[in-house]
Coordinates of C-alpha atoms in Angstrom, one line a residue:
M1 CA 171.9 117.3 86.5
D2 CA 173.6 118.5 89.8
P3 CA 171.6 119.7 92.8
E4 CA 172.4 123.3 92.2
Q5 CA 170.9 123.3 88.7
Q6 CA 168.0 121.2 89.9
G7 CA 167.3 123.7 92.8
K8 CA 167.4 126.7 90.4
K9 CA 164.3 125.4 88.6
L10 CA 162.4 125.2 91.8
Y11 CA 163.0 128.9 92.8
S12 CA 160.0 131.1 92.2
Y13 CA 161.3 134.0 94.2
P14 CA 164.0 136.6 93.7
I15 CA 167.5 136.0 95.2
L16 CA 168.0 139.0 97.4
K17 CA 171.3 140.8 97.9
L18 CA 172.9 140.9 101.3
H19 CA 171.9 144.4 102.2
E20 CA 168.3 143.6 101.2
I21 CA 168.3 140.5 103.4
V22 CA 169.6 142.6 106.3
A23 CA 166.9 145.2 105.8
S24 CA 164.2 142.5 105.4
L25 CA 165.3 140.8 108.6
R26 CA 165.2 144.0 110.5
S27 CA 161.7 144.8 109.2
L28 CA 160.7 141.3 110.4
N29 CA 162.1 142.1 113.9
I30 CA 164.5 139.2 113.8
A31 CA 167.6 139.7 116.1
F32 CA 171.0 139.0 114.4
A33 CA 174.5 140.2 114.2
E34 CA 175.4 141.6 110.8
D35 CA 179.0 140.5 111.0
D36 CA 178.0 136.9 111.8
L37 CA 175.6 137.1 108.8
R38 CA 178.4 138.3 106.5
S39 CA 180.9 135.7 107.8
C40 CA 178.3 132.8 107.3
Q41 CA 178.4 131.6 110.9
P42 CA 176.3 128.4 111.3
D43 CA 175.1 129.3 114.7
A44 CA 173.9 132.7 113.5
L45 CA 172.1 131.1 110.6
R46 CA 170.5 128.6 112.9
K47 CA 169.2 131.3 115.2
I48 CA 167.7 133.1 112.3
L49 CA 166.1 130.0 110.9
E50 CA 164.7 129.1 114.4
E51 CA 163.1 132.6 114.5
F52 CA 161.5 131.9 111.1
I53 CA 160.2 128.6 112.4
R54 CA 158.8 130.2 115.5
N55 CA 157.2 133.0 113.5
T56 CA 155.7 131.0 110.7
M57 CA 155.1 127.5 112.3
G58 CA 154.7 128.4 115.9
I59 CA 157.4 125.9 117.0
G60 CA 159.9 127.1 119.5
R61 CA 163.5 126.0 120.2
D62 CA 162.5 124.1 123.3
E63 CA 159.8 122.1 121.5
M64 CA 162.3 121.0 118.8
S65 CA 164.7 119.8 121.4
Q66 CA 162.2 117.6 123.2
P67 CA 162.4 113.8 122.3
A68 CA 159.0 112.7 121.0
L69 CA 160.0 109.7 118.9
I70 CA 158.5 106.3 119.8
G71 CA 161.0 103.8 121.1
L72 CA 163.7 106.3 121.8
S73 CA 164.1 105.2 125.4
E74 CA 165.0 101.7 124.2
L75 CA 168.0 103.0 122.3
T76 CA 171.4 104.0 123.6
V77 CA 170.9 107.4 125.2
Q78 CA 174.5 108.5 125.0
L79 CA 174.5 108.0 121.2
H80 CA 171.1 109.5 120.3
S81 CA 170.3 112.1 122.9
G82 CA 172.1 114.8 121.1
S83 CA 170.7 113.9 117.7
V84 CA 167.0 114.4 118.6
G85 CA 167.1 118.1 118.5
E86 CA 169.3 118.1 115.4
I87 CA 167.0 115.8 113.5
T88 CA 163.9 117.6 114.6
Y89 CA 165.4 120.9 113.6
F90 CA 166.6 119.6 110.2
R91 CA 163.2 118.0 109.5
T92 CA 161.3 121.2 110.6
I93 CA 163.4 123.6 108.6
S94 CA 163.4 121.2 105.6
R95 CA 159.6 121.1 105.6
L96 CA 159.4 124.9 106.0
L97 CA 161.9 125.5 103.1
A98 CA 160.1 122.9 100.9
T99 CA 156.9 124.9 101.5
A100 CA 158.8 128.1 100.7
G101 CA 160.1 126.6 97.4
L102 CA 163.6 125.4 98.4
R103 CA 163.7 121.6 98.2
D104 CA 167.4 120.9 98.2
F105 CA 168.2 121.8 101.8
R106 CA 170.9 119.5 103.2
W107 CA 173.1 119.0 106.2
D108 CA 175.9 121.1 104.7
D109 CA 173.6 124.1 104.9
V110 CA 173.4 123.5 108.7
Y111 CA 177.1 123.0 109.5
K112 CA 179.0 124.5 106.5
P113 CA 176.8 127.1 104.9
T114 CA 178.1 129.2 102.0
L115 CA 177.2 132.8 101.2
K116 CA 175.4 131.7 98.0
R117 CA 173.3 129.1 99.9
Y118 CA 172.9 131.5 102.7
R119 CA 171.3 134.1 100.4
R120 CA 169.0 131.5 98.7
I121 CA 167.7 130.1 102.0
L122 CA 167.0 133.5 103.6
S123 CA 165.5 134.8 100.3
A124 CA 163.1 131.9 100.2
L125 CA 162.1 132.3 103.8
I126 CA 161.7 136.1 103.5
N127 CA 159.7 135.7 100.4
F128 CA 157.5 133.1 102.0
T129 CA 157.1 135.1 105.2
R130 CA 156.0 138.2 103.2
F131 CA 153.6 136.0 101.2
R132 CA 152.2 134.6 104.4
Y133 CA 151.7 138.0 105.9
E134 CA 150.0 139.2 102.7
R135 CA 147.7 136.2 102.7
W136 CA 146.9 136.6 106.4
A137 CA 146.1 140.3 105.7
R138 CA 144.0 139.3 102.8
V139 CA 142.2 136.6 104.9
G140 CA 141.6 139.3 107.6
Q141 CA 140.2 141.7 105.0
N142 CA 138.0 138.9 103.7
E143 CA 136.8 138.1 107.2
D144 CA 136.1 141.8 107.8
K145 CA 134.3 142.0 104.5
L146 CA 132.4 138.9 105.4
V147 CA 131.3 140.4 108.7
R148 CA 130.3 143.7 107.0
I149 CA 128.4 141.8 104.3
R150 CA 126.6 139.7 106.9
A151 CA 125.7 143.0 108.7
E152 CA 124.5 144.5 105.4
R153 CA 122.6 141.3 104.7
Q154 CA 120.9 141.4 108.1
A155 CA 120.0 145.1 107.6
A156 CA 118.8 144.3 104.1
E157 CA 116.7 141.5 105.4
E158 CA 115.2 143.7 108.1
E159 CA 114.5 146.5 105.5
N160 CA 113.0 143.9 103.2
A161 CA 110.7 142.6 106.0
T162 CA 109.7 146.2 106.8
L163 CA 109.0 147.0 103.2
R164 CA 107.0 143.7 102.8
R165 CA 104.9 144.7 105.9
Q166 CA 104.4 148.2 104.4
L167 CA 103.4 146.7 101.1
A168 CA 101.0 144.3 102.8
D169 CA 99.5 147.2 104.7
L170 CA 99.2 149.3 101.6
Q171 CA 97.6 146.4 99.7
S172 CA 95.1 145.8 102.5
E173 CA 94.3 149.5 102.6
Q174 CA 93.9 149.5 98.8
S175 CA 91.6 146.5 98.9
A176 CA 89.6 148.1 101.8
E177 CA 89.3 151.4 99.9
A178 CA 88.6 149.7 96.5
E179 CA 84.8 149.8 97.1
A180 CA 84.8 153.4 98.2
L181 CA 87.1 154.3 95.3
Q182 CA 84.7 152.5 92.8
H183 CA 81.7 154.3 94.4
A184 CA 83.5 157.7 94.1
M185 CA 84.4 157.0 90.5
D186 CA 80.7 156.0 89.8
E187 CA 79.5 159.2 91.4
S188 CA 82.0 161.2 89.5
S189 CA 80.9 159.6 86.2
A190 CA 77.2 160.3 87.1
L191 CA 78.0 163.9 88.1
E192 CA 80.0 164.4 84.8
V193 CA 76.9 163.2 82.9
E194 CA 74.6 165.5 84.9
I195 CA 77.1 168.4 84.4
Y196 CA 77.1 167.7 80.6
T197 CA 73.2 167.8 80.6
L198 CA 73.0 171.0 82.7
N199 CA 75.6 172.6 80.4
K200 CA 73.4 171.9 77.4
R201 CA 70.3 173.1 79.3
Q202 CA 72.2 176.3 80.4
A203 CA 73.2 177.0 76.8
V204 CA 69.5 176.7 75.7
V205 CA 68.3 178.8 78.6
R206 CA 70.9 181.5 78.0
H207 CA 69.7 181.7 74.4
E208 CA 66.1 182.0 75.4
N209 CA 66.9 184.5 78.1
T210 CA 68.7 186.7 75.6
G211 CA 65.6 186.6 73.3
L212 CA 63.3 187.4 76.2
K213 CA 65.5 190.3 77.3
A214 CA 65.4 191.8 73.8
Q215 CA 61.6 191.3 73.6
C216 CA 61.2 192.9 77.0
G217 CA 63.2 195.9 76.0
H218 CA 61.0 196.4 72.9
L219 CA 57.8 196.1 75.0
R220 CA 59.1 198.5 77.5
D221 CA 59.9 201.0 74.7
D222 CA 56.3 200.5 73.4
Y223 CA 54.8 201.0 76.9
A224 CA 56.8 204.2 77.4
S225 CA 55.7 205.6 74.0
L226 CA 52.0 204.7 74.9
R227 CA 52.3 206.5 78.2
I228 CA 53.7 209.5 76.4
D229 CA 50.7 209.4 74.0
I230 CA 48.2 209.1 76.8
S231 CA 49.8 212.1 78.5
E232 CA 49.7 214.1 75.3
A233 CA 46.0 213.1 74.8
K234 CA 45.1 214.2 78.4
T235 CA 46.9 217.6 77.7
T236 CA 44.9 218.0 74.5
V237 CA 41.7 217.2 76.3
N238 CA 42.4 219.8 79.0
K239 CA 43.2 222.4 76.3
L240 CA 40.0 221.6 74.4
E241 CA 38.0 221.9 77.6
T242 CA 39.2 225.4 78.1
K243 CA 38.0 226.3 74.6
I244 CA 34.5 224.9 75.0
V245 CA 31.6 227.5 74.2
N246 CA 28.5 227.1 76.3
S247 CA 26.0 227.0 73.4
P248 CA 23.8 223.9 73.8
A249 CA 24.1 222.8 70.3
R250 CA 27.8 223.2 70.2
F251 CA 28.0 221.8 73.6
K252 CA 26.2 218.7 72.5
A253 CA 28.2 218.4 69.4
D254 CA 31.4 218.8 71.5
I255 CA 30.1 216.4 74.0
G256 CA 29.3 213.9 71.2
D257 CA 32.8 214.3 69.8
I258 CA 34.3 214.1 73.3
S259 CA 32.3 211.0 74.1
V260 CA 33.5 209.5 70.8
K261 CA 37.0 210.4 71.7
V262 CA 36.6 209.2 75.2
D263 CA 35.2 205.9 74.0
A264 CA 38.1 205.7 71.6
A265 CA 40.5 206.6 74.4
K266 CA 38.8 204.1 76.7
E267 CA 39.2 201.4 74.0
E268 CA 42.8 202.4 73.5
L269 CA 43.4 202.5 77.3
A270 CA 41.8 199.0 77.6
L271 CA 44.2 197.9 74.9
L272 CA 47.1 199.5 76.7
E273 CA 46.1 197.9 80.0
A274 CA 45.8 194.6 78.3
R275 CA 49.2 195.2 76.7
S276 CA 50.6 196.2 80.2
T277 CA 49.1 193.1 81.7
E278 CA 50.7 191.1 78.9
L279 CA 54.0 192.9 79.6
D280 CA 53.7 192.2 83.3
S281 CA 53.1 188.5 82.7
I282 CA 56.1 188.4 80.3
Y283 CA 58.2 190.2 82.9
E284 CA 57.1 187.7 85.6
A285 CA 58.0 184.9 83.2
F286 CA 61.3 186.5 82.5
A287 CA 61.9 186.9 86.3
R288 CA 61.0 183.2 86.9
A289 CA 63.3 182.2 84.0
D290 CA 66.0 184.4 85.6
Q291 CA 65.5 182.7 89.0
E292 CA 65.6 179.3 87.3
T293 CA 68.8 180.3 85.5
N294 CA 70.4 181.5 88.8
A295 CA 69.3 178.2 90.4
A296 CA 70.8 176.3 87.5
V297 CA 74.0 178.3 87.8
D298 CA 74.2 177.6 91.6
L299 CA 73.5 173.9 90.9
M300 CA 76.2 173.9 88.3
H301 CA 78.6 175.7 90.7
E302 CA 77.9 173.0 93.4
T303 CA 78.3 170.3 90.7
E304 CA 81.7 171.9 89.7
V305 CA 82.8 171.9 93.4
E306 CA 81.8 168.2 93.7
S307 CA 83.6 167.4 90.5
Q308 CA 86.7 169.2 91.7
S309 CA 86.6 167.2 94.9
C310 CA 86.2 164.0 92.9
R311 CA 89.2 165.0 90.7
N312 CA 91.2 165.8 93.9
E313 CA 90.2 162.4 95.3
K314 CA 91.2 160.7 92.0
R315 CA 94.6 162.5 92.1
N316 CA 95.1 161.3 95.7
I317 CA 94.2 157.8 94.7
K318 CA 96.7 158.0 91.8
A319 CA 99.4 159.3 94.1
Q320 CA 98.7 156.4 96.5
H321 CA 98.9 154.0 93.6
H322 CA 102.1 155.6 92.5
E323 CA 103.5 155.3 96.0
I324 CA 102.5 151.7 96.1
E325 CA 104.3 151.0 92.8
N326 CA 107.4 152.8 94.2
T327 CA 107.3 150.8 97.3
F328 CA 106.9 147.6 95.3
H329 CA 109.8 148.7 93.1
K330 CA 112.0 149.4 96.2
T331 CA 111.0 146.0 97.5
K332 CA 112.1 144.3 94.3
Q333 CA 115.4 146.2 94.5
A334 CA 115.8 145.2 98.1
V335 CA 115.1 141.5 97.2
A336 CA 117.6 141.7 94.3
H337 CA 120.2 143.4 96.6
H338 CA 119.6 140.7 99.2
A339 CA 120.1 138.0 96.5
R340 CA 123.4 139.6 95.4
L341 CA 124.6 139.8 99.0
H342 CA 123.6 136.2 99.6
K343 CA 125.5 135.1 96.5
L344 CA 128.5 137.2 97.5
V345 CA 128.4 135.6 101.0
L346 CA 128.3 132.2 99.5
Q347 CA 131.2 133.0 97.3
R348 CA 133.2 134.3 100.2
N349 CA 132.3 131.2 102.3
T350 CA 133.3 129.0 99.3
Q351 CA 136.7 130.8 99.1
F352 CA 137.2 130.5 102.8
E353 CA 136.4 126.8 102.7
Q354 CA 138.8 126.4 99.8
Y355 CA 141.5 128.1 101.8
K356 CA 140.8 125.9 104.8
M357 CA 140.8 122.7 102.6
Q358 CA 144.2 123.8 101.1
H359 CA 145.6 124.4 104.5
S360 CA 144.3 121.1 105.8
T361 CA 145.7 119.3 102.7
K362 CA 149.1 120.9 103.3
L363 CA 149.0 120.0 107.0
Q364 CA 147.9 116.4 106.1
A365 CA 150.7 116.1 103.6
A366 CA 153.2 117.4 106.1
D367 CA 151.9 115.0 108.8
N368 CA 152.2 112.1 106.3
A369 CA 155.7 113.1 105.4
L370 CA 156.5 113.4 109.1
A371 CA 155.1 109.9 109.8
S372 CA 157.0 108.4 106.9
A373 CA 160.2 110.0 108.1
T374 CA 159.6 108.9 111.6
T375 CA 159.0 105.3 110.4
E376 CA 162.2 105.4 108.3
L377 CA 164.2 106.8 111.2
K378 CA 162.8 104.2 113.5
D379 CA 163.8 101.4 111.1
L380 CA 167.2 103.0 110.7
L381 CA 167.7 103.3 114.5
E382 CA 166.6 99.7 115.0
T383 CA 169.1 98.6 112.3
I384 CA 171.9 100.6 114.0
C385 CA 171.0 99.2 117.4
S386 CA 171.1 95.7 116.1
I387 CA 174.5 96.4 114.5
E388 CA 175.8 97.7 117.8
H389 CA 174.4 94.8 119.7
N390 CA 176.0 92.3 117.3
T391 CA 179.3 94.2 117.6
Q392 CA 179.4 94.1 121.4
T393 CA 178.4 90.4 121.6
T394 CA 181.1 89.1 119.3
S395 CA 184.2 90.5 117.8
H396 CA 184.5 87.7 115.4
A397 CA 181.6 89.0 113.3
T398 CA 183.1 92.4 112.7
Q399 CA 183.6 92.0 109.0
E400 CA 180.2 90.5 108.6
L401 CA 178.7 93.4 110.5
K402 CA 180.6 95.8 108.3
R403 CA 179.3 94.1 105.2
H404 CA 175.8 94.0 106.8
A405 CA 176.1 97.7 107.6
S406 CA 177.3 98.4 104.1
R407 CA 174.3 96.5 102.7
E408 CA 172.0 98.4 105.1
E409 CA 173.5 101.7 104.1
S410 CA 173.0 100.8 100.4
A411 CA 169.4 99.8 101.0
F412 CA 168.8 102.9 103.1
K413 CA 170.3 105.1 100.3
R414 CA 168.0 103.4 97.8
R415 CA 165.0 103.9 100.0
M416 CA 165.9 107.5 100.8
Q417 CA 166.4 108.4 97.1
E418 CA 162.7 107.4 96.6
M419 CA 161.6 109.8 99.3
D420 CA 161.6 113.6 99.3
E421 CA 165.0 115.2 98.7
A422 CA 164.9 116.8 102.1
F423 CA 164.8 113.4 103.9
E424 CA 167.3 111.9 101.5
K425 CA 170.0 114.2 103.1
L426 CA 169.4 112.4 106.4
D427 CA 171.5 109.5 105.2
L428 CA 174.7 111.6 105.5
Q429 CA 174.2 112.0 109.2
V430 CA 173.4 108.2 109.6
K431 CA 176.6 107.3 107.8
G432 CA 178.4 109.6 110.1
Y433 CA 176.9 107.8 113.1
S434 CA 177.9 104.4 111.4
R435 CA 181.5 105.6 110.9
T436 CA 181.7 106.6 114.6
V437 CA 180.4 103.2 115.6
L438 CA 182.8 101.3 113.3
S439 CA 185.8 103.4 114.4
A440 CA 184.9 102.6 118.0
L441 CA 184.8 98.9 117.4
P442 CA 188.6 98.1 117.5
V443 CA 189.0 100.0 120.7
S444 CA 186.2 97.9 122.4
V445 CA 187.7 94.6 121.0
S446 CA 191.2 95.4 122.4

């Protein structure tokens, strides 16, 4: 399988057209010349890739050109001073493209890029840059949400503490008023029993009062009829007195009759007076019963007022109890909301820690790859240095050095094939350096 087919399987991004690449680069504020882009100029591509490195990795052009390899001062400066920036640039862009999904970047893409490779490289970087911006925006949103959730959590905790204090105050008030409430309920029960007894007594007294009123009416009618009879009797007596004849016998007979009538009238008057006295006593008893009835009605009215006040107090107590239950329910809701917020904060923190761990893992892998590449490059440079030293010290070992260089190159190729494909392409530049050294050997011998 050739590298082109192998690279196609690694692409997880769309290959953009040239006008889409131009529009995307302009939207990313990357300076370039469109003619150079269309003509696939290596310098133009390098400037664009350096801008991507600076924007995504924070590494500038000056930093990549600084020699930071261990033991570089012991090498031949004229041979390797120009290769430091190239190798650093190649390693950095290879790492960036491998992260973006393009793992077959080679030296030909640096010095002899084609339009097809041009499009793939820029498409990978544009896709990765957009993905990076989206992730950074999402991380920013998550951080804003985390700040807002923490603020809501703080507010919920403060509200929860306030509600708990209110609940404790209400419970203390309820416990303090429990004795008074029980006393009021006992008094209300006693008053209800007393009201029930007075209602029964009132019903009996009303029935007796109705009977006494009817009896009093009958007695008053009898008394009025007796007074009328007495008045008629007096009138008859006066009429009879005017008709009296002054004969002694008749006078005596009339006197006897009159005395009999007077005695009968006296007896009847005594009966009437006794009846009137009885009626007066009955009237007084009725008046006392009426007064007692009015007193009982007043007492019942006062009892009704007390009962109404007790009922109002019971309603107030029920309202306070309902308010306490509502406060307790709100407190439970606040506690549940606090638990949900705490769980959400834990989830956000877990996601944030996962993002940090992934980022640190990627950085660690990149550092390990960089250390491995540095070690391999150091070994390679030491081998080349030994070859150059042996070439300068003796011209008779030229063929041996060639064979040794060939063996070193073969061994280096085998080692580089086991490494990442990005670092495998470094062998091409090393062979170029070896050819330069070998081509320079006959001149130095002569």
